[in-house]
CSV table of C-alpha atoms in Angstrom, one decimal:
chain,number,residue,atom,x,y,z
A,1,MET,CA,15.8,-22.8,6.0
A,2,PHE,CA,15.0,-20.7,3.1
A,3,VAL,CA,18.0,-20.2,0.6
A,4,GLN,CA,18.6,-18.1,-2.1
A,5,GLN,CA,18.9,-20.0,-5.8
A,6,LYS,CA,19.6,-18.3,-8.8
A,7,ARG,CA,17.4,-17.6,-11.2
A,8,GLU,CA,17.0,-16.9,-14.7
A,9,GLY,CA,14.7,-14.2,-16.5
A,10,GLY,CA,14.7,-10.2,-16.0
A,11,PHE,CA,12.6,-7.8,-14.7
A,12,SER,CA,9.5,-8.4,-16.8
A,13,LEU,CA,6.1,-8.3,-15.1
A,14,SER,CA,5.3,-11.4,-15.2
A,15,ASN,CA,8.6,-12.6,-13.4
A,16,ILE,CA,8.8,-10.0,-10.9
A,17,LEU,CA,4.7,-10.9,-10.2
A,18,SER,CA,5.4,-14.5,-9.8
A,19,ARG,CA,7.6,-14.1,-7.0
A,20,ILE,CA,5.1,-11.5,-5.2
A,21,GLY,CA,2.8,-13.6,-3.4
A,22,PRO,CA,2.5,-13.6,0.3
A,23,GLY,CA,2.4,-9.9,0.0
A,24,THR,CA,-0.1,-9.6,-1.7
A,25,MET,CA,-1.9,-11.6,0.4
A,26,LEU,CA,-1.2,-9.3,3.4
A,27,ALA,CA,-2.1,-6.2,1.5
A,28,ALA,CA,-5.8,-7.8,1.2
A,29,THR,CA,-5.3,-7.8,5.1
A,30,ALA,CA,-5.0,-4.5,5.2
A,31,VAL,CA,-7.2,-2.4,2.4
A,32,GLY,CA,-10.4,-3.1,4.2
A,33,VAL,CA,-11.8,-1.3,7.1
A,34,SER,CA,-8.4,0.7,8.2
A,35,HIS,CA,-8.1,2.1,4.3
A,36,LEU,CA,-11.5,2.5,3.2
A,37,VAL,CA,-13.2,3.7,6.1
A,38,TYR,CA,-10.7,4.7,8.7
A,39,SER,CA,-8.3,6.3,6.6
A,40,THR,CA,-11.0,8.4,4.2
A,41,GLN,CA,-12.8,9.1,7.5
A,42,ALA,CA,-9.7,10.8,9.0
A,43,GLY,CA,-9.1,13.1,5.8
A,44,GLY,CA,-12.9,13.2,6.0
A,45,ASN,CA,-13.2,14.8,9.5
A,46,TYR,CA,-9.5,15.9,10.0
A,47,GLY,CA,-7.7,17.0,7.1
A,48,PHE,CA,-4.0,15.9,6.9
A,49,SER,CA,-3.8,16.4,10.5
A,50,LEU,CA,-3.9,12.4,11.7
A,51,ALA,CA,-1.3,11.4,9.0
A,52,TRP,CA,1.5,11.6,11.1
A,53,LEU,CA,-0.7,9.3,13.3
A,54,ILE,CA,-1.0,6.5,10.3
A,55,ILE,CA,2.8,7.0,9.3
A,56,PHE,CA,3.6,6.6,13.1
A,57,ILE,CA,1.6,3.4,13.9
A,58,VAL,CA,2.5,1.9,10.3
A,59,VAL,CA,6.4,2.7,11.4
A,60,LEU,CA,5.6,1.2,15.0
A,61,LYS,CA,4.2,-2.2,14.2
A,62,TYR,CA,7.1,-3.0,10.8
A,63,PRO,CA,9.5,-5.3,13.5
A,64,ALA,CA,6.7,-7.7,14.3
A,65,PHE,CA,6.3,-8.2,10.5
A,66,ARG,CA,9.4,-8.4,9.6
A,67,PHE,CA,10.3,-10.7,12.6
A,68,ALA,CA,7.4,-13.0,10.3
A,69,VAL,CA,10.1,-13.0,7.7
A,70,ASP,CA,12.5,-13.7,9.2
A,71,TYR,CA,11.4,-16.8,11.7
A,72,ALA,CA,9.5,-18.2,8.2
A,73,SER,CA,13.1,-17.8,6.3
A,74,ALA,CA,15.1,-19.4,9.2
A,75,SER,CA,13.2,-22.1,10.3
A,76,GLY,CA,11.0,-23.1,7.4
A,77,HIS,CA,7.8,-22.8,9.8
A,78,SER,CA,5.5,-20.5,10.9
A,79,LEU,CA,5.3,-18.0,14.1
A,80,VAL,CA,2.7,-20.8,15.5
A,81,THR,CA,5.5,-23.0,16.0
A,82,GLY,CA,7.6,-20.1,17.2
A,83,TYR,CA,5.2,-19.3,19.9
A,84,SER,CA,4.8,-23.1,21.2
A,85,LYS,CA,8.4,-23.1,21.8
A,86,ILE,CA,7.9,-19.8,23.8
A,87,SER,CA,5.2,-21.4,26.2
A,88,ARG,CA,2.2,-22.9,26.0
A,89,ILE,CA,0.8,-19.4,28.1
A,90,ALA,CA,1.9,-17.8,24.7
A,91,LEU,CA,0.5,-20.1,22.5
A,92,THR,CA,-3.2,-20.6,24.1
A,93,TRP,CA,-3.2,-16.4,24.0
A,94,LEU,CA,-2.6,-16.4,20.4
A,95,ALA,CA,-5.3,-19.2,19.9
A,96,VAL,CA,-7.7,-17.8,21.5
A,97,GLY,CA,-7.1,-14.3,19.9
A,98,PHE,CA,-7.4,-16.0,16.5
A,99,PHE,CA,-10.5,-17.5,17.8
A,100,VAL,CA,-12.4,-14.3,18.7
A,101,ASP,CA,-11.1,-12.6,15.4
A,102,MET,CA,-12.8,-15.6,13.1
A,103,PHE,CA,-15.9,-14.0,14.2
A,104,ILE,CA,-14.9,-10.0,15.0
A,105,ALA,CA,-12.7,-9.1,12.3
A,106,THR,CA,-14.4,-11.2,9.6
A,107,GLY,CA,-17.8,-9.7,10.4
A,108,ALA,CA,-16.3,-6.5,10.0
A,109,VAL,CA,-14.9,-6.7,6.8
A,110,ALA,CA,-18.1,-8.6,5.8
A,111,LEU,CA,-20.2,-5.8,6.5
A,112,VAL,CA,-18.2,-3.4,4.6
A,113,ALA,CA,-17.8,-5.4,1.6
A,114,ALA,CA,-21.6,-6.0,1.7
A,115,GLY,CA,-21.9,-1.8,2.2
A,116,LEU,CA,-20.6,-1.9,-1.2
A,117,PHE,CA,-22.1,-4.7,-2.7
A,118,ILE,CA,-25.7,-2.7,-1.7
A,119,SER,CA,-24.6,0.6,-3.1
A,120,VAL,CA,-23.8,-0.8,-6.6
A,121,PHE,CA,-26.1,-3.1,-6.7
A,122,ASP,CA,-28.9,-0.9,-5.1
A,123,LEU,CA,-30.1,-4.1,-3.3
A,124,PRO,CA,-33.3,-4.1,-0.9
A,125,TYR,CA,-31.4,-5.7,1.9
A,126,THR,CA,-29.7,-5.0,4.8
A,127,GLY,CA,-26.0,-4.5,5.6
A,128,PRO,CA,-25.8,-7.7,8.1
A,129,GLN,CA,-28.0,-9.9,5.4
A,130,VAL,CA,-26.3,-9.3,2.6
A,131,ALA,CA,-22.4,-9.9,4.5
A,132,ILE,CA,-24.3,-13.4,5.7
A,133,VAL,CA,-24.7,-14.3,2.0
A,134,LEU,CA,-21.0,-13.1,1.0
A,135,MET,CA,-19.7,-15.0,4.2
A,136,VAL,CA,-21.9,-17.8,2.9
A,137,VAL,CA,-20.9,-18.3,-1.0
A,138,SER,CA,-17.0,-17.4,0.9
A,139,ALA,CA,-16.8,-20.3,2.7
A,140,ALA,CA,-18.1,-22.8,-0.3
A,141,ILE,CA,-15.1,-21.0,-2.7
A,142,LEU,CA,-12.5,-22.1,-0.2
A,143,LEU,CA,-13.9,-25.5,0.9
A,144,ASN,CA,-13.3,-26.3,-2.9
A,145,GLY,CA,-10.0,-24.2,-2.6
A,146,GLN,CA,-6.4,-23.8,-2.5
A,147,TYR,CA,-3.8,-21.2,-1.4
A,148,GLU,CA,-1.8,-21.0,-5.2
A,149,ARG,CA,-5.8,-20.6,-6.4
A,150,ALA,CA,-6.5,-17.8,-4.0
A,151,GLU,CA,-3.2,-15.9,-4.1
A,152,ARG,CA,-3.7,-15.7,-7.8
A,153,LEU,CA,-6.8,-13.9,-7.5
A,154,VAL,CA,-6.0,-11.8,-4.6
A,155,LYS,CA,-2.9,-10.7,-6.1
A,156,THR,CA,-4.8,-9.6,-9.4
A,157,LEU,CA,-7.6,-7.7,-7.3
A,158,VAL,CA,-4.9,-5.7,-5.4
A,159,LEU,CA,-2.8,-4.8,-7.5
A,160,ALA,CA,-6.1,-3.4,-9.9
A,161,PHE,CA,-7.6,-1.4,-7.0
A,162,SER,CA,-4.2,-0.2,-6.1
A,163,VAL,CA,-3.8,1.6,-9.5
A,164,LEU,CA,-6.7,2.9,-9.4
A,165,ALA,CA,-6.7,4.3,-5.9
A,166,ILE,CA,-3.4,6.0,-6.3
A,167,LEU,CA,-4.3,7.3,-9.7
A,168,CYS,CA,-7.2,9.0,-8.5
A,169,THR,CA,-5.3,10.4,-5.5
A,170,LEU,CA,-3.4,12.3,-8.3
A,171,PHE,CA,-6.7,13.6,-9.8
A,172,ALA,CA,-7.2,14.6,-6.3
A,173,LEU,CA,-4.6,16.8,-5.5
A,174,PRO,CA,-5.5,19.8,-7.6
A,175,MET,CA,-8.4,19.7,-5.1
A,176,LEU,CA,-6.7,20.0,-1.8
A,177,GLY,CA,-7.5,23.6,-0.6
A,178,SER,CA,-10.2,24.7,-2.9
A,179,ASP,CA,-13.1,27.0,-2.4
A,180,GLY,CA,-11.2,28.2,0.5
A,181,ARG,CA,-11.1,24.8,2.8
A,182,GLY,CA,-8.1,24.0,4.5
A,183,VAL,CA,-6.4,21.0,4.9
A,184,MET,CA,-5.5,20.8,8.6
A,185,ALA,CA,-7.9,20.9,11.4
A,186,GLU,CA,-7.0,22.2,15.2
A,187,LEU,CA,-7.1,19.2,16.9
A,188,THR,CA,-8.9,19.1,20.6
A,189,PRO,CA,-7.6,16.4,22.6
A,190,ASP,CA,-11.2,14.7,23.9
A,191,ARG,CA,-12.8,11.8,24.4
A,192,SER,CA,-14.0,11.2,20.7
A,193,LEU,CA,-10.8,12.2,18.9
A,194,ALA,CA,-8.9,9.8,21.3
A,195,LEU,CA,-11.4,6.9,20.5
A,196,PHE,CA,-11.6,7.6,16.9
A,197,ALA,CA,-7.1,7.2,16.9
A,198,ILE,CA,-7.2,4.4,18.6
A,199,ALA,CA,-9.7,2.6,16.7
A,200,MET,CA,-8.1,3.7,13.0
A,201,ALA,CA,-4.7,2.4,15.1
A,202,GLY,CA,-6.1,-0.6,15.8
A,203,TRP,CA,-5.9,-1.8,11.8
A,204,MET,CA,-3.5,0.3,10.4
A,205,PRO,CA,-2.4,-0.8,8.5
A,206,MET,CA,-4.0,-4.3,9.1
A,207,PRO,CA,-3.8,-6.0,12.6
A,208,SER,CA,-0.7,-7.2,14.1
A,209,ASN,CA,-2.0,-10.7,14.0
A,210,GLY,CA,-1.3,-10.5,10.1
A,211,ALA,CA,1.6,-10.9,10.9
A,212,ILE,CA,1.4,-14.8,12.2
A,213,LEU,CA,-0.9,-15.1,9.2
A,214,TYR,CA,2.0,-13.9,6.7
A,215,SER,CA,4.5,-15.9,8.4
A,216,LYS,CA,2.7,-18.8,7.4
A,217,TRP,CA,1.9,-17.8,3.9
A,218,VAL,CA,5.5,-17.1,3.6
A,219,CYS,CA,5.5,-21.3,4.5
A,220,GLU,CA,3.0,-21.7,2.0
A,221,LYS,CA,4.9,-19.9,-1.1
A,222,ARG,CA,7.9,-21.8,-0.3
A,223,ARG,CA,6.1,-24.8,0.0
A,224,ALA,CA,4.4,-24.1,-3.4
A,225,VAL,CA,7.4,-22.7,-5.6
A,226,GLY,CA,10.5,-24.1,-3.8
A,227,ASP,CA,13.8,-22.6,-4.0
A,228,ALA,CA,12.6,-19.9,-6.3
A,229,PHE,CA,11.6,-18.3,-3.2
A,230,GLY,CA,14.3,-17.1,-1.2
A,231,TYR,CA,14.4,-15.3,2.0
A,232,LYS,CA,15.5,-12.1,-0.1
A,233,ASP,CA,12.7,-12.5,-2.1
A,234,ALA,CA,10.3,-12.6,1.0
A,235,LEU,CA,12.2,-9.7,2.4
A,236,ASN,CA,11.8,-7.5,-0.7
A,237,ASP,CA,7.8,-9.0,-0.9
A,238,LEU,CA,7.3,-7.9,2.7
A,239,LYS,CA,8.8,-4.3,2.1
A,240,ILE,CA,6.9,-3.5,-1.6
A,241,CYS,CA,3.8,-4.6,0.1
A,242,TYR,CA,3.7,-3.4,3.9
A,243,GLY,CA,5.0,-0.1,1.8
A,244,LEU,CA,1.9,0.2,-0.6
A,245,THR,CA,-0.3,-0.5,2.7
A,246,LEU,CA,0.9,2.5,3.6
A,247,VAL,CA,1.0,4.4,0.7
A,248,LEU,CA,-2.6,3.5,0.1
A,249,ALA,CA,-3.7,4.6,3.2
A,250,LEU,CA,-2.1,8.1,3.0
A,251,CYS,CA,-4.3,8.1,-1.0
A,252,PHE,CA,-7.2,8.0,0.9
A,253,VAL,CA,-6.9,10.7,3.5
A,254,VAL,CA,-5.7,12.6,0.7
A,255,MET,CA,-9.0,11.6,-1.3
A,256,GLY,CA,-11.3,12.2,2.1
A,257,THR,CA,-9.6,15.5,2.5
A,258,ALA,CA,-9.9,16.7,-0.9
A,259,VAL,CA,-13.9,15.7,-2.1
A,260,LEU,CA,-15.1,15.6,2.4
A,261,TYR,CA,-13.2,18.0,4.2
A,262,GLU,CA,-14.6,20.9,5.5
A,263,THR,CA,-18.0,20.5,3.3
A,264,GLY,CA,-20.3,19.5,5.4
A,265,ARG,CA,-20.1,15.7,4.0
A,266,ALA,CA,-19.1,13.2,6.3
A,267,VAL,CA,-18.5,9.2,5.8
A,268,PRO,CA,-21.9,7.8,7.1
A,269,ASN,CA,-22.6,5.5,9.8
A,270,SER,CA,-24.6,2.8,7.7
A,271,ALA,CA,-23.0,0.6,5.7
A,272,ALA,CA,-25.0,0.8,2.4
A,273,GLY,CA,-24.2,4.7,3.3
A,274,PHE,CA,-20.9,4.4,3.5
A,275,GLY,CA,-20.4,2.3,0.0
A,276,SER,CA,-22.3,5.1,-2.0
A,277,GLU,CA,-20.0,7.8,0.0
A,278,LEU,CA,-16.8,6.1,-1.0
A,279,PHE,CA,-17.4,5.8,-4.3
A,280,GLY,CA,-18.8,9.5,-4.3
A,281,ILE,CA,-15.4,10.3,-3.9
A,282,PHE,CA,-14.2,8.8,-6.7
A,283,THR,CA,-16.9,10.1,-9.0
A,284,ALA,CA,-16.0,13.3,-7.7
A,285,VAL,CA,-12.4,13.7,-8.5
A,286,ILE,CA,-12.5,11.7,-11.6
A,287,GLY,CA,-15.7,12.1,-13.3
A,288,ASP,CA,-19.0,9.7,-13.5
A,289,TRP,CA,-16.9,7.3,-16.1
A,290,VAL,CA,-15.2,5.8,-13.8
A,291,PHE,CA,-17.9,4.7,-11.4
A,292,PRO,CA,-18.3,1.0,-13.2
A,293,ILE,CA,-14.6,0.7,-12.8
A,294,ILE,CA,-14.2,1.8,-9.1
A,295,ALA,CA,-17.1,-0.4,-8.2
A,296,VAL,CA,-16.1,-3.1,-9.3
A,297,ALA,CA,-12.2,-2.9,-8.3
A,298,GLY,CA,-13.8,-1.6,-4.7
A,299,ILE,CA,-16.2,-4.5,-4.4
A,300,ALA,CA,-13.2,-6.6,-5.5
A,301,VAL,CA,-10.5,-6.0,-2.8
A,302,ILE,CA,-12.7,-5.6,0.1
A,303,TRP,CA,-14.3,-9.0,-0.9
A,304,SER,CA,-10.4,-10.1,-1.4
A,305,THR,CA,-9.6,-9.0,2.5
A,306,GLN,CA,-12.8,-10.7,3.6
A,307,PHE,CA,-11.7,-13.8,1.3
A,308,ALA,CA,-8.1,-13.8,2.8
A,309,LEU,CA,-9.5,-13.2,6.5
A,310,MET,CA,-11.8,-16.1,6.2
A,311,ASP,CA,-9.1,-18.5,5.0
A,312,ALA,CA,-6.3,-17.8,7.4
A,313,CYS,CA,-7.9,-17.3,10.6
A,314,PRO,CA,-9.7,-20.9,10.9
A,315,ARG,CA,-6.3,-22.3,9.1
A,316,VAL,CA,-4.4,-21.0,11.4
A,317,THR,CA,-6.7,-21.3,14.6
A,318,GLY,CA,-6.7,-25.1,13.4
A,319,ARG,CA,-3.4,-25.1,13.6
A,320,LEU,CA,-2.9,-23.9,17.4
A,321,PHE,CA,-5.4,-26.5,18.2
A,322,CYS,CA,-4.3,-29.2,17.0
A,323,ILE,CA,-0.5,-28.4,18.2
A,324,LEU,CA,-2.7,-27.8,22.0
A,325,ALA,CA,-4.2,-30.9,21.5
A,326,ASN,CA,-1.3,-32.8,20.5
A,327,LYS,CA,-3.4,-33.4,17.0
A,328,ASN,CA,-2.2,-34.2,13.6
A,329,ASP,CA,-5.4,-33.1,11.9
A,330,GLU,CA,-5.3,-29.9,10.7
A,331,LYS,CA,-7.7,-30.4,7.7
A,332,SER,CA,-10.0,-31.3,9.5
A,333,PHE,CA,-10.2,-28.5,11.9
A,334,TYR,CA,-9.7,-26.0,9.0
A,335,ARG,CA,-13.4,-26.9,7.4
A,336,LYS,CA,-14.9,-27.3,11.2
A,337,LEU,CA,-13.7,-23.5,12.2
A,338,LEU,CA,-14.7,-22.8,9.0
A,339,ILE,CA,-17.7,-24.0,9.1
A,340,ILE,CA,-18.4,-22.6,12.9
A,341,GLN,CA,-16.9,-19.2,11.4
A,342,VAL,CA,-19.8,-18.8,9.2
A,343,ILE,CA,-22.7,-19.8,11.9
A,344,GLY,CA,-20.7,-17.4,14.7
A,345,VAL,CA,-20.8,-14.0,12.5
A,346,THR,CA,-24.3,-15.0,11.4
A,347,ILE,CA,-25.2,-14.5,15.2
A,348,MET,CA,-23.2,-11.7,15.7
A,349,LEU,CA,-24.4,-9.8,12.8
A,350,LEU,CA,-27.8,-10.6,12.9
A,351,PHE,CA,-28.4,-10.3,17.2
A,352,LEU,CA,-25.6,-8.7,18.3
A,353,MET,CA,-24.4,-5.9,16.1
A,354,GLY,CA,-24.6,-1.9,17.8
A,355,GLY,CA,-24.5,-0.6,15.0
A,356,PHE,CA,-22.4,-0.2,11.8
A,357,THR,CA,-19.7,2.5,13.4
A,358,LYS,CA,-19.8,1.0,16.8
A,359,PHE,CA,-19.1,-2.7,15.7
A,360,LEU,CA,-16.3,-1.3,13.5
A,361,TYR,CA,-14.5,0.9,16.3
A,362,PHE,CA,-15.3,-2.2,18.9
A,363,ALA,CA,-13.3,-4.9,16.3
A,364,THR,CA,-10.4,-2.6,15.7
A,365,SER,CA,-10.4,-1.5,19.3
A,366,MET,CA,-9.8,-5.3,20.1
A,367,GLY,CA,-7.1,-5.9,17.5
A,368,PHE,CA,-4.8,-3.1,18.8
A,369,LEU,CA,-5.4,-4.2,22.3
A,370,ALA,CA,-3.7,-7.1,21.0
A,371,SER,CA,-0.8,-5.1,19.4
A,372,PRO,CA,1.6,-5.0,22.3
A,373,ALA,CA,1.7,-8.7,23.1
A,374,ILE,CA,2.3,-10.3,19.6
A,375,ALA,CA,5.1,-7.5,19.3
A,376,TYR,CA,6.5,-8.8,22.1
A,377,TYR,CA,6.2,-12.8,21.5
A,378,ASN,CA,7.3,-12.3,17.7
A,379,TYR,CA,10.9,-10.7,19.3
A,380,ARG,CA,10.9,-13.6,21.4
A,381,ALA,CA,10.3,-15.9,18.8
A,382,ILE,CA,13.1,-14.3,16.7
A,383,THR,CA,16.0,-13.8,19.5
A,384,SER,CA,15.4,-17.5,20.7
A,385,ASP,CA,18.4,-19.7,21.0
A,386,THR,CA,17.2,-21.7,17.8
A,387,ILE,CA,17.4,-18.5,15.1
A,388,PRO,CA,21.1,-18.7,13.0
A,389,ASP,CA,22.6,-15.5,13.2
A,390,LYS,CA,22.1,-14.6,9.7
A,391,PHE,CA,18.2,-14.3,10.8
A,392,ARG,CA,18.5,-12.6,14.2
A,393,PRO,CA,17.7,-8.7,14.7
A,394,SER,CA,20.9,-6.5,14.4
A,395,ARG,CA,20.5,-4.0,17.1
A,396,GLY,CA,19.2,-1.0,15.8
A,397,MET,CA,16.2,-3.3,14.5
A,398,ILE,CA,15.9,-4.4,18.2
A,399,VAL,CA,15.8,-1.1,19.2
A,400,TRP,CA,13.0,-0.7,16.6
A,401,SER,CA,10.9,-3.0,18.1
A,402,TRP,CA,11.4,-2.3,21.7
A,403,THR,CA,10.9,1.2,20.6
A,404,GLY,CA,7.1,-0.2,19.1
A,405,ILE,CA,6.3,-2.4,22.4
A,406,PHE,CA,6.6,0.4,24.9
A,407,SER,CA,4.5,2.4,22.6
A,408,LEU,CA,1.6,-0.1,21.7
A,409,THR,CA,1.3,-0.7,25.1
A,410,ALA,CA,1.0,3.2,26.2
A,411,PHE,CA,-1.5,3.5,23.3
A,412,ALA,CA,-3.0,0.3,24.7
A,413,ILE,CA,-3.7,1.8,28.5
A,414,ALA,CA,-4.3,5.4,27.4
A,415,PHE,CA,-7.5,3.4,25.6
A,416,LEU,CA,-8.6,1.6,28.3
A,417,LEU,CA,-8.3,4.4,30.7
A,418,THR,CA,-10.3,6.9,28.2
A,419,SER,CA,-13.1,4.2,27.5
A,420,LEU,CA,-13.5,3.7,31.5
A,421,GLY,CA,-13.1,7.2,31.9
């Protein structure tokens, strides 16, 4: 159990940053496809008309992430342990989900990262080819790395990109409604809008299984720094960084609306084209001088997203397989699964991908379909008899959680009916 300890030091920047860690890993997995692609596209195609949906989905998913902090703090273990105590079915379902995400989610993020690399360095290669190289390089780094090193890198990259995105948004505000353009679209409910909304919601602000990853990162942070990272620190870490993901999502909606909405321009359907358009938004708002800065920051943050996913998915999947197989060889499982991940994503990108946009829609929609079950099982874990009263959810949080579970289930059913219709 995590115990809050009295610490020396005030509220200096270095002191604050030293206490924030797992949340930036969480933010790193968020500021990728959902923000760079879907938030920008939502603003570019629909103005502010879908901003409410972004806020709504982020609010609905919050209890699942809050329960991750509560469970890790109460038990000293990640939610993987919580799922194992619920039932073998829950554990098996989670293992299958993470094993699939090892390829689909990581492949989608790698493809977006490749688009940015191609745009910045004018590479004469396809998106899948560059994505595969990034996967291999990332795997090589991870095979020789550790959590604390990854956390320090990701923390710096996410904070730098966040500052630039917020700065760009402030510059974009005066452009809203310029040249007689509106900021709100008249939404016509149809199949294309429904599919886009569900795809955006799937990874907004991140896939729901990010809660599982966060519970593990909280435990890793606890093991790394001990009592210096207590329960209140973990809660504040989540609130700050989860809130940051919402702010950044809305920032990209503002930028998409200011630069793309009702201009005849749209977010391209190729990896390279997307990268060029994204950087074009920043230069249009701030000026050409910002291109080198935003290029470095953009590549850094999307690569950190890929880096975080490539580290977390094999690590959690290996833990799940060890529990299911009654083995204690997580390190070996991690290395093998990391290599399998690279091989699997390579095959998928070269032979099974049907196009940049279609692949992203598929990946994010699958993430959304898993959301109701994750929200439910996280609730089951934190309300089990083994959890002390201090960490159990309040009545208001219980209502909030069940509202999210029912709403996400309704959205998932609607998506399936729309897709099959």
